[in-house]
Coordinates of C-alpha atoms and ligand atoms in Angstrom, one line a residue:
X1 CA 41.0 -31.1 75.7
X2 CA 39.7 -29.2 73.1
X3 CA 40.4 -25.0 72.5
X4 CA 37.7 -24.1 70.8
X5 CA 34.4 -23.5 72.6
X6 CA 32.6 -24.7 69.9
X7 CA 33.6 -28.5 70.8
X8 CA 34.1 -27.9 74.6
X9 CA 32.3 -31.3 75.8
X10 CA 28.7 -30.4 78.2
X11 CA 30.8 -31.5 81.3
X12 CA 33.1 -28.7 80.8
X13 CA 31.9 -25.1 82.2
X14 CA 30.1 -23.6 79.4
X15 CA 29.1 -20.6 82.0
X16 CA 32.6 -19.5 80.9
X17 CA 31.5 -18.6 77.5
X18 CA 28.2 -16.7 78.2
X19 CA 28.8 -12.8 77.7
X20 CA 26.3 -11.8 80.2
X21 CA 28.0 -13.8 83.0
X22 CA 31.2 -12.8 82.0
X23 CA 29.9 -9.3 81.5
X24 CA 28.6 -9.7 85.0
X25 CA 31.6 -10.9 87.1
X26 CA 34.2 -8.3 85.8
X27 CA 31.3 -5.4 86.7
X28 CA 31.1 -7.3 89.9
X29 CA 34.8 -6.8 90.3
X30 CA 34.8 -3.3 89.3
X31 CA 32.0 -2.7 91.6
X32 CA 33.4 -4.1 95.0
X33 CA 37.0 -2.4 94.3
X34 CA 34.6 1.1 93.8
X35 CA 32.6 0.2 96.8
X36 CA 29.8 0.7 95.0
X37 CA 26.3 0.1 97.3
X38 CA 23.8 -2.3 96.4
X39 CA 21.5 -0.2 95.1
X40 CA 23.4 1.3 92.5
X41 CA 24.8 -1.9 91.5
X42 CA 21.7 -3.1 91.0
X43 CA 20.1 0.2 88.6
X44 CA 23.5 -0.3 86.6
X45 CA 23.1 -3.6 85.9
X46 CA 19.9 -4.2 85.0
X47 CA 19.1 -3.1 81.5
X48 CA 16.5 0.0 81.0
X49 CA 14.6 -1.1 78.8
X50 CA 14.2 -3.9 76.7
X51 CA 12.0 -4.4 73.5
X52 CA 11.0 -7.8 71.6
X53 CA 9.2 -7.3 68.7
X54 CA 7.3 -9.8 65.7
X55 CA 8.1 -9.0 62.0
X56 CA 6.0 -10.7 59.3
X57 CA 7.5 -10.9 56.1
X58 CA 6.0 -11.9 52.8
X59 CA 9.0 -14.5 51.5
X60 CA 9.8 -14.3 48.1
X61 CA 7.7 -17.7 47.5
X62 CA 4.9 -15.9 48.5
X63 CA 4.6 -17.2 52.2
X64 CA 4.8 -15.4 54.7
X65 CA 7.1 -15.8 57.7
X66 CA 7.6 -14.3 61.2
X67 CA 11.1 -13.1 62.4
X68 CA 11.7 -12.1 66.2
X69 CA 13.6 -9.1 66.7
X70 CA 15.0 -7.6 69.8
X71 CA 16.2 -4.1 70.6
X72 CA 18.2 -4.0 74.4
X73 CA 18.7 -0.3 75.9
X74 CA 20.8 -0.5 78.6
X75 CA 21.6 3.1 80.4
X76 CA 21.0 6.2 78.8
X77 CA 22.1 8.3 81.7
X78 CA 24.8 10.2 79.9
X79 CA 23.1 10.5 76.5
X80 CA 21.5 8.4 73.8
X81 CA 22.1 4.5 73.5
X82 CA 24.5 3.5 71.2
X83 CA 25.1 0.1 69.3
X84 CA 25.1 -2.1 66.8
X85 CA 22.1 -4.5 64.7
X86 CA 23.2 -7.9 64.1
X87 CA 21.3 -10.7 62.2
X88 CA 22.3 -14.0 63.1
X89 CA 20.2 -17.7 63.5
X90 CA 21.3 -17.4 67.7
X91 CA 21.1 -14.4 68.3
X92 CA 18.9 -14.4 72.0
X93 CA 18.0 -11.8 74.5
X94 CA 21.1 -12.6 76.9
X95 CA 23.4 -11.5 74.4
X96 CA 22.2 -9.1 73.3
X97 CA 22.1 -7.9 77.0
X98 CA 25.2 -8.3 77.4
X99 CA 26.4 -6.7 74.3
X100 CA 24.6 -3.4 75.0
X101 CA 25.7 -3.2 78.6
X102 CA 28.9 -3.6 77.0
X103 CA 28.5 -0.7 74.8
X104 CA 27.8 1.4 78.0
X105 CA 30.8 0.9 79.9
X106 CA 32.6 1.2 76.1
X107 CA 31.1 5.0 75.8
X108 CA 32.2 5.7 78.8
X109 CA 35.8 4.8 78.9
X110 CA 36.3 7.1 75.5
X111 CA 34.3 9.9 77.5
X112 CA 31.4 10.2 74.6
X113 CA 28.3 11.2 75.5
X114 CA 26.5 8.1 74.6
X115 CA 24.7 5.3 77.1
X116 CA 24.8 1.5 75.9
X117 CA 22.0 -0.4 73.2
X118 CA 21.9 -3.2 70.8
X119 CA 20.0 -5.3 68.9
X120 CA 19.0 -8.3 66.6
X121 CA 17.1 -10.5 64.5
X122 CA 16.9 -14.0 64.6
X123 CA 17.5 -15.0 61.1
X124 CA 19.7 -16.5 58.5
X125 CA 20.8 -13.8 56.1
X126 CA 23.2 -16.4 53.8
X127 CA 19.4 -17.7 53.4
X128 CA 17.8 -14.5 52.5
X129 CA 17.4 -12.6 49.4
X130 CA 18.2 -9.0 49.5
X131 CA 14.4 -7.9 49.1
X132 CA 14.1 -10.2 52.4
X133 CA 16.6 -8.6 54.1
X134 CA 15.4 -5.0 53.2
X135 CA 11.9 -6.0 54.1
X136 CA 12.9 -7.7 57.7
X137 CA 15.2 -4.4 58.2
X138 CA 12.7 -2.0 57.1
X139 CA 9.9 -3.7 59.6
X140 CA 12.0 -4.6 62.3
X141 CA 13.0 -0.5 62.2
X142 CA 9.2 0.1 62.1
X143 CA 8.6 -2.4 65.1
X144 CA 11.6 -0.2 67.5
X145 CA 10.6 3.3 65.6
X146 CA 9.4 4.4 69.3
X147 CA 12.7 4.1 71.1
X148 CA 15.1 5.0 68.1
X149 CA 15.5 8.7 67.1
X150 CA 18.9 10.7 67.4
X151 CA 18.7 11.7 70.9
X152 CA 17.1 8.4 72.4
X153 CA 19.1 5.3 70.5
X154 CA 21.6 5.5 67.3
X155 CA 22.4 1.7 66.1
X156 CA 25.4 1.1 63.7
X157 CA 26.1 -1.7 61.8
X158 CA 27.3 -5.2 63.6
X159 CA 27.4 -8.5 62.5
X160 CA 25.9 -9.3 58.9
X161 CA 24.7 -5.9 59.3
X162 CA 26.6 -2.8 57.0
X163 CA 26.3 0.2 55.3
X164 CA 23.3 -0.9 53.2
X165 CA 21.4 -2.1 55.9
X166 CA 22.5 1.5 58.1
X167 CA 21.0 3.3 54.6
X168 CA 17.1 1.1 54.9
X169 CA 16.8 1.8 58.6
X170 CA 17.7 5.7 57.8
X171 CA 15.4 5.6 55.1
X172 CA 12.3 3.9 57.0
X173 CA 12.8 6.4 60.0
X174 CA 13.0 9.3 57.8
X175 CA 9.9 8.1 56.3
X176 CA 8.1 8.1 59.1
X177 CA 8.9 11.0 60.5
X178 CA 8.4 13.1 57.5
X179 CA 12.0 14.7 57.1
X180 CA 15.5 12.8 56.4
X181 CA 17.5 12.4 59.7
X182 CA 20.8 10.8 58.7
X183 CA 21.8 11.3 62.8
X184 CA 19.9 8.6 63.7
X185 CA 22.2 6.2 62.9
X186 CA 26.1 5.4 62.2
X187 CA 27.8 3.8 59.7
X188 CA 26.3 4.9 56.9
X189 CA 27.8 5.2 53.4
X190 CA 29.8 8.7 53.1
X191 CA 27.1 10.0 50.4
X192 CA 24.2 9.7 53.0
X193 CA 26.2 11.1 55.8
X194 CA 28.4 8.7 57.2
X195 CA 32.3 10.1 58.3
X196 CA 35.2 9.6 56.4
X197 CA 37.7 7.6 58.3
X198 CA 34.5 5.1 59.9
X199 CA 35.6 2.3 58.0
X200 CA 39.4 2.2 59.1
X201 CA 38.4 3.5 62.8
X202 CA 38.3 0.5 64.7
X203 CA 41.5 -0.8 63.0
X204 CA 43.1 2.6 63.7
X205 CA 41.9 2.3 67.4
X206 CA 43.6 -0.9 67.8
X207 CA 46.8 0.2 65.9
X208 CA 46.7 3.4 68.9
X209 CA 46.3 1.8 71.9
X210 CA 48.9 -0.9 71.1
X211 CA 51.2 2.2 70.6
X212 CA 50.4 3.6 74.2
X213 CA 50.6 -0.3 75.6
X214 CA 54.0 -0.2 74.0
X215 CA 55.2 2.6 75.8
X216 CA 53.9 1.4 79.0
X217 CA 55.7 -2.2 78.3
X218 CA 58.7 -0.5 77.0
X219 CA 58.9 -1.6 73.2
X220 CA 59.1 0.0 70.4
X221 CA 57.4 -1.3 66.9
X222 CA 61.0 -2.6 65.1
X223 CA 61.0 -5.9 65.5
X224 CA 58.3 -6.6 67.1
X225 CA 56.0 -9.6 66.2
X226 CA 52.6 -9.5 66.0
X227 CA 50.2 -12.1 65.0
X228 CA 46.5 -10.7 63.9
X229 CA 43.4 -13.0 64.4
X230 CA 40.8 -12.6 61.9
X231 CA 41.6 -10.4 58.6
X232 CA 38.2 -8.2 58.0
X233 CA 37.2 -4.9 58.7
X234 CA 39.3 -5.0 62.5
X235 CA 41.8 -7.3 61.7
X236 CA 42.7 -6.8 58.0
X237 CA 43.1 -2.5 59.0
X238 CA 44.4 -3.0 61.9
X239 CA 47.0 -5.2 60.7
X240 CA 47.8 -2.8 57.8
X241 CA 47.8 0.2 59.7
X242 CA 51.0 -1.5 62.3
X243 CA 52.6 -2.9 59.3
X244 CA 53.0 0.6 59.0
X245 CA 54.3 1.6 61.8
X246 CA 57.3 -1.0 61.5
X247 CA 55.6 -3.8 63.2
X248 CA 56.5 -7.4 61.6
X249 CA 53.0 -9.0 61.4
X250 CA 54.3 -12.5 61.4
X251 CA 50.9 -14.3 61.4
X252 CA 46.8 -13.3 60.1
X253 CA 43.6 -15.7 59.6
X254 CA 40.2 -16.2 58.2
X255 CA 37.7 -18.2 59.1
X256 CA 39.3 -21.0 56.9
X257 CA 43.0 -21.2 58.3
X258 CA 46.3 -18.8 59.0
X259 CA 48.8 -17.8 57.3
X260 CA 52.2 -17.3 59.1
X261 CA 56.1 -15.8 57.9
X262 CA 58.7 -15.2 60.2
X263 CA 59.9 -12.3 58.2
X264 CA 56.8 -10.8 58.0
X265 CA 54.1 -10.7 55.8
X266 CA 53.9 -8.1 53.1
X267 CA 50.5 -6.9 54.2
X268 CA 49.4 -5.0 51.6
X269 CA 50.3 -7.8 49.2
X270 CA 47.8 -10.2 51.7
X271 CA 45.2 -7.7 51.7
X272 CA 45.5 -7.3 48.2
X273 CA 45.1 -11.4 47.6
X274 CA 42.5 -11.5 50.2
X275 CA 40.5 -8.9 48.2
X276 CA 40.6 -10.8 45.2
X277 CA 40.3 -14.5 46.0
X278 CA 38.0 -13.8 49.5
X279 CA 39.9 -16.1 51.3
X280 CA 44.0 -16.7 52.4
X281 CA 43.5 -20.0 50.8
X282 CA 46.4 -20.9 48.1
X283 CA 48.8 -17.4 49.3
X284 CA 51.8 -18.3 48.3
X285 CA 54.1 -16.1 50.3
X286 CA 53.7 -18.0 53.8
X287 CA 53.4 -21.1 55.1
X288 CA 49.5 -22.3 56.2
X289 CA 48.6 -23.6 59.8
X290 CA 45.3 -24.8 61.4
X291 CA 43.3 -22.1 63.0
X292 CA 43.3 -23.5 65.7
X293 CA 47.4 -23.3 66.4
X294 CA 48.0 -19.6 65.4
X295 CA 47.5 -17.7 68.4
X296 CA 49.9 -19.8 70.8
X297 CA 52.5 -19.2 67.9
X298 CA 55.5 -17.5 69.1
X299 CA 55.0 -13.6 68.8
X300 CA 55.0 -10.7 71.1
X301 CA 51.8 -8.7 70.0
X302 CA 48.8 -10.7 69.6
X303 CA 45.7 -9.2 68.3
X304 CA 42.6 -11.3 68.1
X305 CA 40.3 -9.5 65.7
X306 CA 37.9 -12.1 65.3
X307 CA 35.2 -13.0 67.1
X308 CA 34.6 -14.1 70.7
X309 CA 35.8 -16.8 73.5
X310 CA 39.0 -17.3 72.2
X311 CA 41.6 -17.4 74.9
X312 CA 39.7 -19.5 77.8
X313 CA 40.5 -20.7 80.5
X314 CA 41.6 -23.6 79.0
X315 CA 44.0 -22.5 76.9
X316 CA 45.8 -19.2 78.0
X317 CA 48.5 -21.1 79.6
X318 CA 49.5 -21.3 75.8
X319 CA 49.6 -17.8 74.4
X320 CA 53.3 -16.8 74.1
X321 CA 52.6 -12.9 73.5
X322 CA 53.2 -10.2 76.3
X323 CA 50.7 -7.8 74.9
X324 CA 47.2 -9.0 73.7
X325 CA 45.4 -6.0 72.0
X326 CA 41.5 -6.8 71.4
X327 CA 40.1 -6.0 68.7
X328 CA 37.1 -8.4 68.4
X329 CA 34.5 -7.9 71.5
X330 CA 35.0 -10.1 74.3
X331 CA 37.8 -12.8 73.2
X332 CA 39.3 -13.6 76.3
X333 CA 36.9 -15.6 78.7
X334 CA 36.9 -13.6 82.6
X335 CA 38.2 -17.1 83.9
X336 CA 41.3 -16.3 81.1
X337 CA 41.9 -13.2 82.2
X338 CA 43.0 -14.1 85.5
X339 CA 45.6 -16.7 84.3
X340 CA 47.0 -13.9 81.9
X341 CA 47.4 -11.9 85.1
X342 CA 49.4 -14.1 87.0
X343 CA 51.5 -14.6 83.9
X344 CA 51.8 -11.0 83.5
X345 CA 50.8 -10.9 80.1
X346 CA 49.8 -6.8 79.8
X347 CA 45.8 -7.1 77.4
X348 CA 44.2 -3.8 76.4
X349 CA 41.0 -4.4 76.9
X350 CA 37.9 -4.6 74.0
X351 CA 36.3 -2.0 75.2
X352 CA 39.7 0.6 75.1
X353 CA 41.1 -1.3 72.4
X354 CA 38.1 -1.4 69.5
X355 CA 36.5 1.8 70.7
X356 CA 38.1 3.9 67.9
X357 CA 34.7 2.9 65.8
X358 CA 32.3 3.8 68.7
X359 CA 34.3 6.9 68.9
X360 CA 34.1 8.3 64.8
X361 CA 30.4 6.7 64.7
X362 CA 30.0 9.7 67.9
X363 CA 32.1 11.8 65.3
X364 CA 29.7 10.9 62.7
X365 CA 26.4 11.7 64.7
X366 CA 27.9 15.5 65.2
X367 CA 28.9 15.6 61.7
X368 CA 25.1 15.0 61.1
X369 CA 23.8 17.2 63.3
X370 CA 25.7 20.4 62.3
X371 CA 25.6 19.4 58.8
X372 CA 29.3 19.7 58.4
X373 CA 31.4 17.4 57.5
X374 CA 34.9 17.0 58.6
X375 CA 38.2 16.1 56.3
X376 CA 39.8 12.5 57.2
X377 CA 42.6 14.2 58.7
X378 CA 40.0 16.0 60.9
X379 CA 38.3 12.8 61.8
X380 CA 41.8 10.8 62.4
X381 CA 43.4 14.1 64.7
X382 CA 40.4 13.8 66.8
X383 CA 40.3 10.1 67.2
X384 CA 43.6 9.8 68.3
X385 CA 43.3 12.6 70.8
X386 CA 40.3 10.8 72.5
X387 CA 42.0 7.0 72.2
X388 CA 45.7 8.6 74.1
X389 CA 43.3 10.2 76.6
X390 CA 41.4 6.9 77.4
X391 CA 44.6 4.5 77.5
X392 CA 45.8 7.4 79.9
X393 CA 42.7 7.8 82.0
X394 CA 42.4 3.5 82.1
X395 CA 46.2 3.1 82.6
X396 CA 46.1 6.0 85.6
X397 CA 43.3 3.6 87.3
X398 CA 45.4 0.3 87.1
X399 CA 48.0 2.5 88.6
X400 CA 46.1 3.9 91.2
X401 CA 44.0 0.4 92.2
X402 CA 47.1 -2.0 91.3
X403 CA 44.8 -3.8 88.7
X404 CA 45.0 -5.2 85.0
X405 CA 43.9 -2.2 82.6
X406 CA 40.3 -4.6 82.0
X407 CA 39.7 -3.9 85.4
X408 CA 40.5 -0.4 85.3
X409 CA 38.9 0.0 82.3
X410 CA 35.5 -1.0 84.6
X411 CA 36.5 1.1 87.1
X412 CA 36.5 4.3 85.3
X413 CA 33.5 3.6 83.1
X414 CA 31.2 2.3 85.9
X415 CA 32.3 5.5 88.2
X416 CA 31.8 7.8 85.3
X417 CA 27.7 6.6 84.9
X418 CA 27.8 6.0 88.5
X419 CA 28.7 9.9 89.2
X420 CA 26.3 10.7 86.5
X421 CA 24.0 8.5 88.1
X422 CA 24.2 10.4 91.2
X423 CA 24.0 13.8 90.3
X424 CA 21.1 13.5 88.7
X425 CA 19.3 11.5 90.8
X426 CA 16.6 8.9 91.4
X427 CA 13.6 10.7 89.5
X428 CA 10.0 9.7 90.2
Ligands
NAD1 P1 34.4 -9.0 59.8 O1 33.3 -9.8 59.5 O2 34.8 -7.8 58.9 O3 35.8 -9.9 60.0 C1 35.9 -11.0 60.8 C2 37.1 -11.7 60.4 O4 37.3 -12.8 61.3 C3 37.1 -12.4 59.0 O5 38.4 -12.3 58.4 C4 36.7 -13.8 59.3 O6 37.1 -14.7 58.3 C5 37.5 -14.0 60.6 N1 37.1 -15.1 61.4 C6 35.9 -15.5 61.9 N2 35.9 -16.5 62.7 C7 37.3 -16.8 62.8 C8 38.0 -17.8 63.5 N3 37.4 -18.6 64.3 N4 39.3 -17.8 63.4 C9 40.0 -16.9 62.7 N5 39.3 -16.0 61.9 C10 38.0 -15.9 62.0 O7 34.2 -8.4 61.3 P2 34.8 -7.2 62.0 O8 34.0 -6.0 61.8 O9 36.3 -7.1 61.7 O10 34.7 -7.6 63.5 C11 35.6 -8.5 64.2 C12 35.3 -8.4 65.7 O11 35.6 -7.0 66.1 C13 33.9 -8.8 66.2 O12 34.1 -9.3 67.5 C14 33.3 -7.4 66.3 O13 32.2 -7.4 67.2 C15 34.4 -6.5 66.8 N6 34.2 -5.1 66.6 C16 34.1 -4.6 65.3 C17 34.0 -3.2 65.1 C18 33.9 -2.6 63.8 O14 33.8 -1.4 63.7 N7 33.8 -3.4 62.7 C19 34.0 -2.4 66.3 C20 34.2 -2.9 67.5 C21 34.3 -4.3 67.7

């Protein structure tokens, strides 16, 4: 039986590997331990608001081609929506859905005063020039300008989307509305308002709450193995910043294969080689496994920093850590979780353990609206204040309901909207 979703055959249950479902049963389990009523299951489910919009481009062969573009507010009961642009060939509405109903409960567990959004365009940006890609950013900005704006909905940068594109979509809403407004999105490069410390934040994040999750297992970093899945902007920093901490990082990957050292890899050395030649390829100083083998390699921290679906249902028998720490967005499957329940296997959750980028893009959006700009040390002192208080305010809920920290994680963000939710109640 295959491992990888990608080459599950169509008898086996692909429901497993759709986000919104997925999304949708560990709400559901969140909800009935909360006791939540119908009604309000049903308001904090459903997205807001949700906005498909046509962009024609002139190609740079002259024709001219329309994209599809989508922009999915979810809840913006406790402040603006917050989330990432991605441009992908599949992107489609359900993930999208998903992904910004994620981004709600995420807010919420780190306490910022931010409700849940994202969005995408359906397109193939290895295929596109970088005119094209201003021109579909610049239009597709244009085609949400009514929803956007620093106090309704702040995206950031998500997949094949970065600083650049962050830069186009400040510069077309400033231009629209007459005055420069760096707030009204995250992300950016530092010398058009973005925060120091963005870039390593999420890596940072992850590096944190494994700290805390180590306390609450009772480890300490010395000797302790970790494998890393995925070596880019998560991954890569994330593994770096534990390497610093003492942690052996026995194992990292790339798209193209894994690299894996018993003694531990010299991280800054793999970064270093990674930077240069763009892939792990040809690294001399470990030995090279499949992909597809490194995360049941022996290790006691795993952190899969890649991308999603990757422990499933059918493989989590196989994972040898006793701490997963997720740094990619929804890598174990719901159906996966439970097996890494019963086999005790303590996972911090995606939306504790990657919210450190969520929480400096918030830091970012202040920054821009006082027009002060904080020291990296700043930045970093504040982050780690708000990630110990999350893993403590999660952790406190698994205590008190006698559940896995992704189900208290649920718990607290879906009561915190919820109580919002009630106190201000139903208008209209
Ligand atoms: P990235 O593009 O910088 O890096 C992705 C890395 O994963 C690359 O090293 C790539 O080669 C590798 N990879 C891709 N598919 C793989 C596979 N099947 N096996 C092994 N490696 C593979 O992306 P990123 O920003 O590091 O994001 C990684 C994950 O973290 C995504 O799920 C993203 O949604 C999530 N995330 C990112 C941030 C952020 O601030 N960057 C914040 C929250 C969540």
């Amino acid at each position: 039986m295959s491992n990888n979703p990608a080459t599950v055959s169509a008898t086996q249950d692909m429901d497993e590997f759709n986000p919104f479902l997925s999304m949708a049963q560990l709400f559901n389990e969140a909800a009935d331990l909360l006791n939540l009523d119908e009604g309000m299951r049903e308001v904090l489910r459903r997205p807001e608001r949700e906005l498909t919009v046509s962009l024609p481009i002139v190609m740079d062969d002259g024709s001219t081609k329309v994209f599809t573009g989508y922009r999915v507010q979810h809840n913006f009961l406790r402040g603006p929506c917050k989330g990432g642009i991605r441009f992908a060939p599949d992107v489609n509405l359900d993930e999208i859905r998903a992904l910004s109903a994620w981004m709600t409960w995420k807010c919420s567990v780190v306490d910022i005063p931010f409700g849940g959004g994202k969005g995408g365009v359906i397109c193939d940006p290895r295929e596109l020039s970088k005119r094209e890609l201003e021109q579909i950013t610049r239009r597709y900005t244009t085609g949400i300008m009514d929803i956007l704006g620093p106090d309704r909905d702040v995206p950031a940068p998500d997949m094949n989307t970065d600083e650049q594109t962050m830069a186009w979509i400040m510069d077309t809403y400033s231009m629209h509305v007459r005055r420069t407004t760096t707030a009204v999105v995250t992300g950016k490069p530092i010398s058009l308002g973005g925060s120091r410390g963005r870039r390593e934040a999420t890596g940072r994040g992850v590096m944190l709450n494994c700290r805390e999750a180590m306390k609450k297992i009772g480890r300490r970093p010395e000797n302790t193995r970790v494998i890393v899945q995925g070596s880019g902007n998560v991954g890569g920093i994330g593994a770096l910043l534990l390497y610093r901490e003492g942690y052996k990082i026995t194992s990292i990957s790339d798209m193209y294969g894994a690299i894996i050292n018993e003694n531990g890899l010299d991280m800054p050395q793999v970064l270093e080689y990674l930077r240069t030649n763009k892939r792990l390829e040809g690294y001399t100083e470990a030995d090279h496994i499949p992909n597809l083998d490194q995360i049941f390699q022996d290790c006691d921290v795993l952190v899969p920093a890649a991308t999603e679906n990757q422990i499933t249902s059918h493989n989590a028998h196989r994972i040898q850590a006793k701490l997963i720490v997720e740094g990619a967005n929804g890598p174990t499957t719901a159906k996966a979780q439970t097996i890494l329940d019963e086999r005790e296997i303590t996972v911090v959750p995606d939306i504790l353990a990657n919210a450190g980028g969520v929480t400096v893009s918030y830091f970012e959006w202040v920054q821009d609206r006082m027009g002060y700009f904080w020291t990296e040390e700043m930045v970093n002192t504040r982050l780690e204040q708000a990630i110990v208080k999350a893993f403590n305010d999660v952790n406190s809920k698994a205590d008190e309901y006698q559940v896995s920290l992704r189900t208290a994680a649920y718990i607290l963000a879906i009561e915190r909207v919820a109580t919002v939710y009630k106190m201000r109640g139903i208008f209209g």
